[in-house]
Tab-separated table of C-alpha atoms and ligand atoms in Angstrom:
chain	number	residue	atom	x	y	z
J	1	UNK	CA	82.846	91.474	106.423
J	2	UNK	CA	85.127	89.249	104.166
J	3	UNK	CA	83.352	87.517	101.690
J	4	UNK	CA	85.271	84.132	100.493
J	5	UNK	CA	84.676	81.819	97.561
J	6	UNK	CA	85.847	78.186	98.781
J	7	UNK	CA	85.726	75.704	95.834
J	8	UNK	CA	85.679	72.046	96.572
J	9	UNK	CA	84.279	72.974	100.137
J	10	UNK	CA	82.164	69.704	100.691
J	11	UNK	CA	85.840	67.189	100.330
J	12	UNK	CA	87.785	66.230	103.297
J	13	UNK	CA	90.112	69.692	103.422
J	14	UNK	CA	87.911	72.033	102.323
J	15	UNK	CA	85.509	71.054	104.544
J	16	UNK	CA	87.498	70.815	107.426
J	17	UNK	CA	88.591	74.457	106.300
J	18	UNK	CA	85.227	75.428	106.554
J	19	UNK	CA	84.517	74.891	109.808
J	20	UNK	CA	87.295	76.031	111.033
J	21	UNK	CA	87.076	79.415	109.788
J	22	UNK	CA	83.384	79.680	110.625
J	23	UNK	CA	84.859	78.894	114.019
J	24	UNK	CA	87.561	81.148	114.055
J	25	UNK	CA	85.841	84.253	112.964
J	26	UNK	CA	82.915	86.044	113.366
J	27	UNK	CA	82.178	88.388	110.367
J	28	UNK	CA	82.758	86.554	107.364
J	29	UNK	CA	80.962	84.772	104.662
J	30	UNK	CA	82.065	81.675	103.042
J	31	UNK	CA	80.103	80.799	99.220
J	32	UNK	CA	81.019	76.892	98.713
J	33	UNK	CA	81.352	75.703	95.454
J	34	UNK	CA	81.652	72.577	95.314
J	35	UNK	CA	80.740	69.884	92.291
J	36	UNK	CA	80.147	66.768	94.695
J	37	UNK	CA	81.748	64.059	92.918
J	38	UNK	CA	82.540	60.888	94.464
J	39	UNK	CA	84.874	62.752	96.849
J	40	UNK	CA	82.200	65.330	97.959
J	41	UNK	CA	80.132	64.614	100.833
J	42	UNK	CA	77.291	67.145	102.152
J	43	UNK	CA	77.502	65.135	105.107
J	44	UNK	CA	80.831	66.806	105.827
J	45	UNK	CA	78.876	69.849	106.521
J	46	UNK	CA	76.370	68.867	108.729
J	47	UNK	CA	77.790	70.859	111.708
J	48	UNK	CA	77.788	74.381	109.607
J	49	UNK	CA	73.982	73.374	107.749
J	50	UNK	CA	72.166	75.731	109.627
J	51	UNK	CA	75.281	78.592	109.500
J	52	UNK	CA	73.693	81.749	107.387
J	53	UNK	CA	77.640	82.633	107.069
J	54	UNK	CA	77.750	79.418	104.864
J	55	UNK	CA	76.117	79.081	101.387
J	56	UNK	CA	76.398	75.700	99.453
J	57	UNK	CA	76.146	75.923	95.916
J	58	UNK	CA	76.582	72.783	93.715
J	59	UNK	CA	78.440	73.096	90.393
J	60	UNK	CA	81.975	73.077	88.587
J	61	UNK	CA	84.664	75.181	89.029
J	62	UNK	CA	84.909	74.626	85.057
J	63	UNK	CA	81.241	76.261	84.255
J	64	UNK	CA	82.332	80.275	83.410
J	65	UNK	CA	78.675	81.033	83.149
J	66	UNK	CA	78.244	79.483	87.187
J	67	UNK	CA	81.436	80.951	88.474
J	68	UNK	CA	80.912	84.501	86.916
J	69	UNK	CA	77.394	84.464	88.242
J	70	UNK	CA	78.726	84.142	92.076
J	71	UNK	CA	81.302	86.499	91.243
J	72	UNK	CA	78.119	89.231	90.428
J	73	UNK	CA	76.284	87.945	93.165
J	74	UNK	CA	78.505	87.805	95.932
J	75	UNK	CA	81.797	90.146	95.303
J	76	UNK	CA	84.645	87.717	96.734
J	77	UNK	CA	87.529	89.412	98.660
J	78	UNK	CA	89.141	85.734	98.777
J	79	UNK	CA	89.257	82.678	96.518
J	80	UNK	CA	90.651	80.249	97.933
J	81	UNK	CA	90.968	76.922	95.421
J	82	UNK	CA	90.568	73.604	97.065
J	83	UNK	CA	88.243	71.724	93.953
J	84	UNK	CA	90.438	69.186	92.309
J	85	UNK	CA	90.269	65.383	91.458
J	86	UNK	CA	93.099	64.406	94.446
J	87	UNK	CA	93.652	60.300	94.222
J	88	UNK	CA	96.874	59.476	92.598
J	89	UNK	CA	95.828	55.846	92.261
J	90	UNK	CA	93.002	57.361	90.195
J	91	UNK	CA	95.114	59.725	88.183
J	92	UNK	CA	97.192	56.794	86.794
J	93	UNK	CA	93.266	54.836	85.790
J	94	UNK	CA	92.075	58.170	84.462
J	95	UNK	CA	93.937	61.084	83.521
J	96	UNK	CA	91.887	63.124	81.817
J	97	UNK	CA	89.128	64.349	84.299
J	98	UNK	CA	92.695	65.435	86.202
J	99	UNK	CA	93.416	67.800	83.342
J	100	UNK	CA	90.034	69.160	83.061
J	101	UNK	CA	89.189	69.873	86.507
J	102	UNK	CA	92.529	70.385	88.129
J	103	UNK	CA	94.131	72.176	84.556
J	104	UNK	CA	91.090	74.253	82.906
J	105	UNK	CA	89.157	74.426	86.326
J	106	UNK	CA	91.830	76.537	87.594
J	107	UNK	CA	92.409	78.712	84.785
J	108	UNK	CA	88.890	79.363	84.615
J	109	UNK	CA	88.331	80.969	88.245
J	110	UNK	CA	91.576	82.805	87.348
J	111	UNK	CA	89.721	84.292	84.468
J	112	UNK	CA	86.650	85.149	86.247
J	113	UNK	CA	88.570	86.130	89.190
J	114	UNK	CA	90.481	88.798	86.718
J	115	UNK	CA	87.076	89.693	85.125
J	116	UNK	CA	85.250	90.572	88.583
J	117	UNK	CA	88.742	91.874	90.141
J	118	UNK	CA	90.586	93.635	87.808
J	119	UNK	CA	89.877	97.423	86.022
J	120	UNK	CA	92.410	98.647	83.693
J	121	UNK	CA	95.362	96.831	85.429
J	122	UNK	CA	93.788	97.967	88.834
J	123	UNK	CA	92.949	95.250	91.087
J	124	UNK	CA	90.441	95.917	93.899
J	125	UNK	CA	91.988	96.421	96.840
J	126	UNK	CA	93.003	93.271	99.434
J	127	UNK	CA	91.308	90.519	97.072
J	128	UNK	CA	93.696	87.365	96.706
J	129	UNK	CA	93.521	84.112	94.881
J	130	UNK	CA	94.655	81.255	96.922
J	131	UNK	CA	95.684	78.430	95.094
J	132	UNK	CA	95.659	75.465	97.649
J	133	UNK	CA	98.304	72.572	95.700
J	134	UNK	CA	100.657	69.842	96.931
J	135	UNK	CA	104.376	68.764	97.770
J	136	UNK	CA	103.937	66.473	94.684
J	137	UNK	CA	104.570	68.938	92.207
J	138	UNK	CA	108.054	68.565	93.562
J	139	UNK	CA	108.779	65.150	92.412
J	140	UNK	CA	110.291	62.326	94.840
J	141	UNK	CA	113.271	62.843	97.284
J	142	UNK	CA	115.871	60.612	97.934
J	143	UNK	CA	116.757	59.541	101.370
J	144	UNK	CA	117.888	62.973	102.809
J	145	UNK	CA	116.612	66.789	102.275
J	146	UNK	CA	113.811	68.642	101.561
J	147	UNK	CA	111.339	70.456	99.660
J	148	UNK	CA	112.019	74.143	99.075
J	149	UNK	CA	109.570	76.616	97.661
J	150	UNK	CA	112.694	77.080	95.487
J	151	UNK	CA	113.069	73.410	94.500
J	152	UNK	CA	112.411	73.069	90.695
J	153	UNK	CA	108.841	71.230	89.536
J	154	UNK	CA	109.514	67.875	89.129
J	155	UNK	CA	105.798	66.151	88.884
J	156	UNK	CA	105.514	62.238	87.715
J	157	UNK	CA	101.733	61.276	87.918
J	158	UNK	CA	99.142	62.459	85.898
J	159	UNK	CA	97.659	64.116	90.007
J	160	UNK	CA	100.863	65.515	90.652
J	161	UNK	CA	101.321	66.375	86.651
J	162	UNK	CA	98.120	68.391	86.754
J	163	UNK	CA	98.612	70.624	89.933
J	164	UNK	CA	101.981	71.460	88.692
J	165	UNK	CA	100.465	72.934	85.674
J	166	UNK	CA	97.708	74.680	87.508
J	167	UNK	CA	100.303	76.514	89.498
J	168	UNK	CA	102.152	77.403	86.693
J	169	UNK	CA	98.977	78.896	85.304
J	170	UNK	CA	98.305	81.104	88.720
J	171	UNK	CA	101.691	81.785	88.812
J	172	UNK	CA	101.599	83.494	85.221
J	173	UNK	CA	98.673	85.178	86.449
J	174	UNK	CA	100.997	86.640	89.099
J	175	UNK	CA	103.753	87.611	86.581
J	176	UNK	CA	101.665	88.553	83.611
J	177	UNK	CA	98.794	90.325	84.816
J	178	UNK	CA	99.866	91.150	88.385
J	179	UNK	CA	96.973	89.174	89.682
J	180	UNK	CA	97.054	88.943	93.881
J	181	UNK	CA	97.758	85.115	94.164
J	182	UNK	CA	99.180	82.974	96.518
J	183	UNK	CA	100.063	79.347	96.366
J	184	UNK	CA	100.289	76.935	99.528
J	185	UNK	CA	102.112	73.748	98.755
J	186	UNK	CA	101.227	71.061	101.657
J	187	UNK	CA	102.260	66.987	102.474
J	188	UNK	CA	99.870	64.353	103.313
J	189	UNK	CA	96.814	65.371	105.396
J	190	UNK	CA	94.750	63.145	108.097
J	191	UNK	CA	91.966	63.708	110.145
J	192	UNK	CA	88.011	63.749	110.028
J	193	UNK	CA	86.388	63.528	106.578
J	194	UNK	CA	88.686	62.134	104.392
J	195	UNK	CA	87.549	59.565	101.647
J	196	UNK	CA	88.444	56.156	102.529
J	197	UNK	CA	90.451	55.824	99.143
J	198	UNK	CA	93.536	56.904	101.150
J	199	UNK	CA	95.945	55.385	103.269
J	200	UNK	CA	94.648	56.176	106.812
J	201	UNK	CA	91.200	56.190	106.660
J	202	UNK	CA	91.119	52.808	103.972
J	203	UNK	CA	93.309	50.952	106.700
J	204	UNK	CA	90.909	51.704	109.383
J	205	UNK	CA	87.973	51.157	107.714
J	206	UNK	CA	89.729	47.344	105.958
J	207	UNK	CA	91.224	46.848	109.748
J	208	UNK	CA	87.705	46.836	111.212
J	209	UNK	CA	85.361	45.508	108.714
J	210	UNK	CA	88.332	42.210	108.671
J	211	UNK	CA	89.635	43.400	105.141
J	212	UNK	CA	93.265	42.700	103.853
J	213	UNK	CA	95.409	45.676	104.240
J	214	UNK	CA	96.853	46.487	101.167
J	215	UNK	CA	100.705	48.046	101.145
J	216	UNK	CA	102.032	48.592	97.695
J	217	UNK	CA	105.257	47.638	97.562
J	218	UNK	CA	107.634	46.912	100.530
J	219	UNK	CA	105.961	49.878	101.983
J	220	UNK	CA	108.616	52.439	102.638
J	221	UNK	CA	107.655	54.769	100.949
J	222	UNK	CA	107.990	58.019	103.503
J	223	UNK	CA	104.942	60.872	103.270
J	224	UNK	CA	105.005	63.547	105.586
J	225	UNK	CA	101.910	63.554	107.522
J	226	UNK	CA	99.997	66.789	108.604
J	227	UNK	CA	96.971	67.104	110.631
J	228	UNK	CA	94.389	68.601	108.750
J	229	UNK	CA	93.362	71.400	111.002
J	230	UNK	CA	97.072	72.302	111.544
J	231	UNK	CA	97.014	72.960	107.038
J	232	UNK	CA	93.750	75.192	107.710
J	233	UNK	CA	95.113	77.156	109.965
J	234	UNK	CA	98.142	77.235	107.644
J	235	UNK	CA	95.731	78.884	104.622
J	236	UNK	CA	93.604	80.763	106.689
J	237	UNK	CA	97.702	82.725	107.728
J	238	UNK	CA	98.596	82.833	103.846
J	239	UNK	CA	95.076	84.138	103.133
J	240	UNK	CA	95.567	86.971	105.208
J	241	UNK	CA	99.189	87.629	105.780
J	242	UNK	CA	101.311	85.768	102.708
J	243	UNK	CA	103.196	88.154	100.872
J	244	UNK	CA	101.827	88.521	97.298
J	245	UNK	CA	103.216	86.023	94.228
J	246	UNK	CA	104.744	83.916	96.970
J	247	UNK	CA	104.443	80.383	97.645
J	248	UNK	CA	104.802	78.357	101.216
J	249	UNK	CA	105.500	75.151	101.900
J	250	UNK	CA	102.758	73.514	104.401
J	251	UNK	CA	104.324	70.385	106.408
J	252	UNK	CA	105.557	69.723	109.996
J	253	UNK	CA	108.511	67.146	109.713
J	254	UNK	CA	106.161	64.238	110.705
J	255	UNK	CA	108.007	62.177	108.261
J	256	UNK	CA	107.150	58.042	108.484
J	257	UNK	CA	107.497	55.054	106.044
J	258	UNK	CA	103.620	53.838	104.739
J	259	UNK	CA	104.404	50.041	106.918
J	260	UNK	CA	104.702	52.551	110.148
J	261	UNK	CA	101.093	54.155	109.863
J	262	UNK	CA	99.712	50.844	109.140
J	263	UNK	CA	100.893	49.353	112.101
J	264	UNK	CA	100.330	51.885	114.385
J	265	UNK	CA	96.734	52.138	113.291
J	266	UNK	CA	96.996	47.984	113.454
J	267	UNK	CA	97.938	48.744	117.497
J	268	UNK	CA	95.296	51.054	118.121
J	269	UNK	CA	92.635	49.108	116.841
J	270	UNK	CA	94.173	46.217	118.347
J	271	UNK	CA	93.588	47.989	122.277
J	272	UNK	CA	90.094	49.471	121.132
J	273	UNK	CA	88.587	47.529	118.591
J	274	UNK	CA	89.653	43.565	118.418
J	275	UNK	CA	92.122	41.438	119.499
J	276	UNK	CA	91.757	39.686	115.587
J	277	UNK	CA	92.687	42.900	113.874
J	278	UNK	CA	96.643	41.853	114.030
J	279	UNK	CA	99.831	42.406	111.680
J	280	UNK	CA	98.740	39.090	109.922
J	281	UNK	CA	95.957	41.304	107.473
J	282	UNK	CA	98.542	43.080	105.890
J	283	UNK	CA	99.377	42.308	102.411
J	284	UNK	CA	101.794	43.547	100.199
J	285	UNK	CA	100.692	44.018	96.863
J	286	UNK	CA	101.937	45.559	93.246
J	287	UNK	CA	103.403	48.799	93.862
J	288	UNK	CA	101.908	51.778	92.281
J	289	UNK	CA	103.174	52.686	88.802
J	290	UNK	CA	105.714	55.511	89.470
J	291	UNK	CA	105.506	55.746	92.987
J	292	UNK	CA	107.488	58.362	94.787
J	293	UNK	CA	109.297	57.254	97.189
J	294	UNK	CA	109.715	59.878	100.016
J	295	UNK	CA	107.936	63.231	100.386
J	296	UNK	CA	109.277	65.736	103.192
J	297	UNK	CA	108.698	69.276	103.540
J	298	UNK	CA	111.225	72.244	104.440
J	299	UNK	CA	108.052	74.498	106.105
J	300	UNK	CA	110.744	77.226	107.407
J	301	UNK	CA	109.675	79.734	105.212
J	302	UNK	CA	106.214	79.951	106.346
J	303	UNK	CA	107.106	79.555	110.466
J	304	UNK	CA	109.677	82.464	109.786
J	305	UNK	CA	107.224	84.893	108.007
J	306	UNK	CA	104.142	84.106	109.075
J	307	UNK	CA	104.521	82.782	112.205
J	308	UNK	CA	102.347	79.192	111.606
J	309	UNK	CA	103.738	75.653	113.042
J	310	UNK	CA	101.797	72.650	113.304
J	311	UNK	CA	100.657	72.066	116.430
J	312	UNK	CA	99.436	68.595	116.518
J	313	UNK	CA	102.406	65.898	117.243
J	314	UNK	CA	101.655	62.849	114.741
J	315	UNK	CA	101.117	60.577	118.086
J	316	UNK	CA	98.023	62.971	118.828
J	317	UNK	CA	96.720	63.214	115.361
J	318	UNK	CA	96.560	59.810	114.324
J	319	UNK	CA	94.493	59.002	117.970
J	320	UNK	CA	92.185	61.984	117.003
J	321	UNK	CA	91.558	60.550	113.717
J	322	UNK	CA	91.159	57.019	114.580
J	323	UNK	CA	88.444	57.841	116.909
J	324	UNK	CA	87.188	60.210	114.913
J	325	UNK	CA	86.206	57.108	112.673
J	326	UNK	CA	85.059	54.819	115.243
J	327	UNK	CA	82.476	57.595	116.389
J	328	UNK	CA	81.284	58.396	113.000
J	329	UNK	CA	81.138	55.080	111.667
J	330	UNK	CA	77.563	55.562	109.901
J	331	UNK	CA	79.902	58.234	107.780
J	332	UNK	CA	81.774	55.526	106.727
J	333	UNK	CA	79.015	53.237	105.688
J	334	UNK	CA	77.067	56.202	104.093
J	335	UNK	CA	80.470	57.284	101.127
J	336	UNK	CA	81.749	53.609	100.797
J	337	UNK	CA	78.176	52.590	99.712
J	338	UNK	CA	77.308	52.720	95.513
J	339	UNK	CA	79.802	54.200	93.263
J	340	UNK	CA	82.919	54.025	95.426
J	341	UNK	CA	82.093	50.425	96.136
J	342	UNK	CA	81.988	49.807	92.923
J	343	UNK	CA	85.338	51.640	92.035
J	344	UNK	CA	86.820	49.702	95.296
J	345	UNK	CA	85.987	46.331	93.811
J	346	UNK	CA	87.038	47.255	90.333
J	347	UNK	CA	90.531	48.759	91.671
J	348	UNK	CA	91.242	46.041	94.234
J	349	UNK	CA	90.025	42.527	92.182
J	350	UNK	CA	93.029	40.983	92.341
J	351	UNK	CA	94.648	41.928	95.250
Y	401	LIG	P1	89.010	65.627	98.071
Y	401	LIG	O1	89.109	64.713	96.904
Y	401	LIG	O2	88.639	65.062	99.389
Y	401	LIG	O3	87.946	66.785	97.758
Y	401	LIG	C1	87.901	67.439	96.523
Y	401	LIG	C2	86.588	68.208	96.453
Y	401	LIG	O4	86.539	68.915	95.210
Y	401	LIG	C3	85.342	67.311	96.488
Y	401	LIG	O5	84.391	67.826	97.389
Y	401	LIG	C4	84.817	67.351	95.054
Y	401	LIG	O6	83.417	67.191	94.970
Y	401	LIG	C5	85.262	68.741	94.626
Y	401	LIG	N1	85.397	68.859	93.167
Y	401	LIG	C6	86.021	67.996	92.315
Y	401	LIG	N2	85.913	68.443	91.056
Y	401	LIG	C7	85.229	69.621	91.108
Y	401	LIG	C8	84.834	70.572	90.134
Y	401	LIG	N3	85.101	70.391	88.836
Y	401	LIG	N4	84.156	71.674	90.539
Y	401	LIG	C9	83.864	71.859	91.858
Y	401	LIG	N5	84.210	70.982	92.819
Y	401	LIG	C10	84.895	69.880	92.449
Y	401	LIG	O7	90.380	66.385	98.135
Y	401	LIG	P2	91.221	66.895	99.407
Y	401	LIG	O8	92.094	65.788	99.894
Y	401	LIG	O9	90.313	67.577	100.334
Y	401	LIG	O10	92.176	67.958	98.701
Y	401	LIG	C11	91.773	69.318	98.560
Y	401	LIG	C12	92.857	70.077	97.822
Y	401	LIG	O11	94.067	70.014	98.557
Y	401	LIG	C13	93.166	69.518	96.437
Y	401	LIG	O12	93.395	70.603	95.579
Y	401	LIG	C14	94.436	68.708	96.650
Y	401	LIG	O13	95.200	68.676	95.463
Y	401	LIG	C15	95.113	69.501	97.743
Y	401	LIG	N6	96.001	68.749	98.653
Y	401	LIG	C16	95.537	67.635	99.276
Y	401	LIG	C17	96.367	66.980	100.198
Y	401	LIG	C18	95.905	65.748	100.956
Y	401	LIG	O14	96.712	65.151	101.660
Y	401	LIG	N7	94.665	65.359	100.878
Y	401	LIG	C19	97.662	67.469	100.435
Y	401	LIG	C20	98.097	68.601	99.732
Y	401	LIG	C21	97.250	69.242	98.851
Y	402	LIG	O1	101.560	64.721	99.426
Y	402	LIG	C1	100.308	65.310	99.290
Y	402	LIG	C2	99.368	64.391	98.564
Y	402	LIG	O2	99.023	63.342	99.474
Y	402	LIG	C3	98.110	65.070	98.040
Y	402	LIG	O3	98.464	66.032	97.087
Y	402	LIG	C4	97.144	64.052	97.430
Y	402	LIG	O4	95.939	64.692	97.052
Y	402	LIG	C5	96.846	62.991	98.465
Y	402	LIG	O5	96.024	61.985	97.893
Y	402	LIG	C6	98.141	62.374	98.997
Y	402	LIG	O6	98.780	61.573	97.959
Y	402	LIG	P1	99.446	60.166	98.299
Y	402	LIG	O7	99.542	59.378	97.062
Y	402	LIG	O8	100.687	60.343	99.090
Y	402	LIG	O9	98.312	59.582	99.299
Y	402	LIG	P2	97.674	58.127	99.431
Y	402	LIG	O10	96.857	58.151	100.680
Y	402	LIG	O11	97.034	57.661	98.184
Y	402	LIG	O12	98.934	57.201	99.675
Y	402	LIG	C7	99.838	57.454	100.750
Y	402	LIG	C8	100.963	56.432	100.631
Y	402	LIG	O13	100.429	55.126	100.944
Y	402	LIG	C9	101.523	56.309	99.238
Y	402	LIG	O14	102.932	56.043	99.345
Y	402	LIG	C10	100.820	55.091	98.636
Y	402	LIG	C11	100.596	54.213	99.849
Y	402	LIG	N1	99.380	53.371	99.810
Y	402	LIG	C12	98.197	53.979	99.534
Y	402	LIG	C13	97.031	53.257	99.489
Y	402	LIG	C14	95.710	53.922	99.156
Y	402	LIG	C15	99.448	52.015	100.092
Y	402	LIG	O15	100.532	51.471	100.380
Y	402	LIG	N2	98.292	51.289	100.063
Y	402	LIG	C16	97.082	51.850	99.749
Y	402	LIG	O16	96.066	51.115	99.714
């Protein structure tokens, strides 16, 4: 039985990855660390609660004394690193809770990784650390190409800033100490479970509750958009198959300009919803400090060595997701209730 230590397990990936791999396979055991910030949601979990494969734990991927416990406890074939602070908006308000848990919390499981892992340069056999990060570290494309695995780090928010440096640091572990390590680098994710902060689920949720829609900028901005289950099965292949100190690119050319998901979601909630939610709520406001402007991922590497594509066209995704939120709509009330309504309020005022 592999035993896997999933950090940041309760958030909108990591849970998603969860339950897919309790799905997927039989005889393994998945320890979830997982801090439960604003972003973490035990509600998330609901479907695996009763799993004895799955073990919640609450606490930071920072604490040594925590991590190094589970280490002794549980003996971890996998980590695979999902815990991070993940809201650019938020990185540019706050930077420094970025560098602490995305920065430090990574080089601490590193550490305790190497302390449970390694004896006298000898690491025990088939453990990996799998660093889960982000096409963002790449910077901002211009109107044609792609990200590479080979493309140089080019990072511009604090978010993006962070998770460049965190790979650096697993990558050193790679070179330095020939630690096992992996690191996935995906685009934008949709689906179930993510926090309304971001651009699909907030435009659903403003769209039926008769909010504004808020489009920074002229709103072509181009992210490549990947459905979350299509970037778990993605891990769950590097996990397993990658090829030691490399890293692959996770995206599925599903490239579209920000004012094209909001008014597709606009049309779909147009036929299901209400006949009032129309073009006329959007609103374009101030454009994000530094904004990149286009995102697109080269994901040949990964389809030619491992085999993984992303199976779920964009036109099928975005249907998925949007009644994913219609039918879980006491979800939605439950996470944008206290803090984050605060934080909403604060962050949109004038807009
Ligand atoms: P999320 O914000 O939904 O979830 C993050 C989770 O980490 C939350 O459950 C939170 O409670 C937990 N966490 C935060 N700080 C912690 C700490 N110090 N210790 C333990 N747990 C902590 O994020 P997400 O969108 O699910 O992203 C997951 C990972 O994937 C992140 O590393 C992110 O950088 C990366 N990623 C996200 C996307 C995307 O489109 N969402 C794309 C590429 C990469
Ligand atoms: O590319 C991968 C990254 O995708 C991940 O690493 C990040 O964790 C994740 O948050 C996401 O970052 P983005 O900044 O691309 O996602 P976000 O949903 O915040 O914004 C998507 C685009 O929509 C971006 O161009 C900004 C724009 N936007 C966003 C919001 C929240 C708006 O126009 N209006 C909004 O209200």
């Amino acid at each position: 039985m592999k035993k896997y230590l999933v950090t940041g397990g309760a958030g909108f990936i990591g849970s998603n990855f969860v339950i897919y791999m309790l799905k997927k396979h039989d005889d393994i055991q998945i320890v979830n660390l997982d801090k439960l910030t604003y972003a973490g949601n035990l509600e998330n979990l609901k479907s695996v609660e009763n799993d004895p494969r799955h073990i919640f734990v609450q606490g930071d991927i920072c604490d040594k004394e925590a991590v190094t416990a589970l280490f002794e406890k549980y003996d971890f074939d996998y980590v695979i690193n999902f815990a991070a602070e993940s809201h650019v908006d938020r990185s540019i308000a706050e930077p420094e809770i970025f560098a602490k848990t995305n920065v430090l919390g990574t080089v601490n499981l590193l550490n305790c990784a190497k302390a449970a892992w390694e004896k006298d340069g000898v690491w025990k056999e088939g453990a990996k650390y799998l660093q889960v990060s982000t096409d963002e570290v790449y910077g901002s494309l211009g109107e044609t190409g792609y990200f590479m695995e080979t493309t140089p780090l080019d990072p511009h928010s604090p978010y993006s800033s962070s998770k460049a440096a965190a790979d650096l640091f697993v990558k050193a572990y790679g070179d330095t100490y020939k630690m096992p390590v992996n690191i996935t680098r995906c685009s934008n994710n949709y689906g179930p479970y993510q926090f309304p902060e971001k651009l699909i689920p907030l435009m659903i949720n403003n769209a039926k509750t008769g909010k504004h829609l808020p489009v920074y900028g002229d709103g072509m901005q181009v992210r490549d958009w990947l459905y979350v289950e299509d970037h778990c099965k993605a891990i769950d292949m590097v996990c397993t198959s990658g090829k030691l100190g490399e890293v692959y690119n996770v995206g599925g050319h599903n490239e579209r300009p920000n004012i094209f998901i909001v008014k597709k979601i606009i049309e779909i909630l147009h036929d299901k919803v209400s006949s009032e939610i129309n073009e006329s709520l959007i609103k374009h406001v101030e454009d994000r400090k530094g904004h990149d402007r286009r995102y697109g991922i080269d994901p040949e590497k990964i389809k030619r060595d491992l085999g993984w594509y992303p199976e779920t066209p964009f036109e099928k995704g975005i249907v998925l997701t949007i009644n994913w939120y219609l039918e879980n709509e006491d979800w939605m009330k439950n996470v944008t209730s206290g803090d984050y309504q605060k934080y909403y309020r604060e962050m949109y005022k004038n807009r």
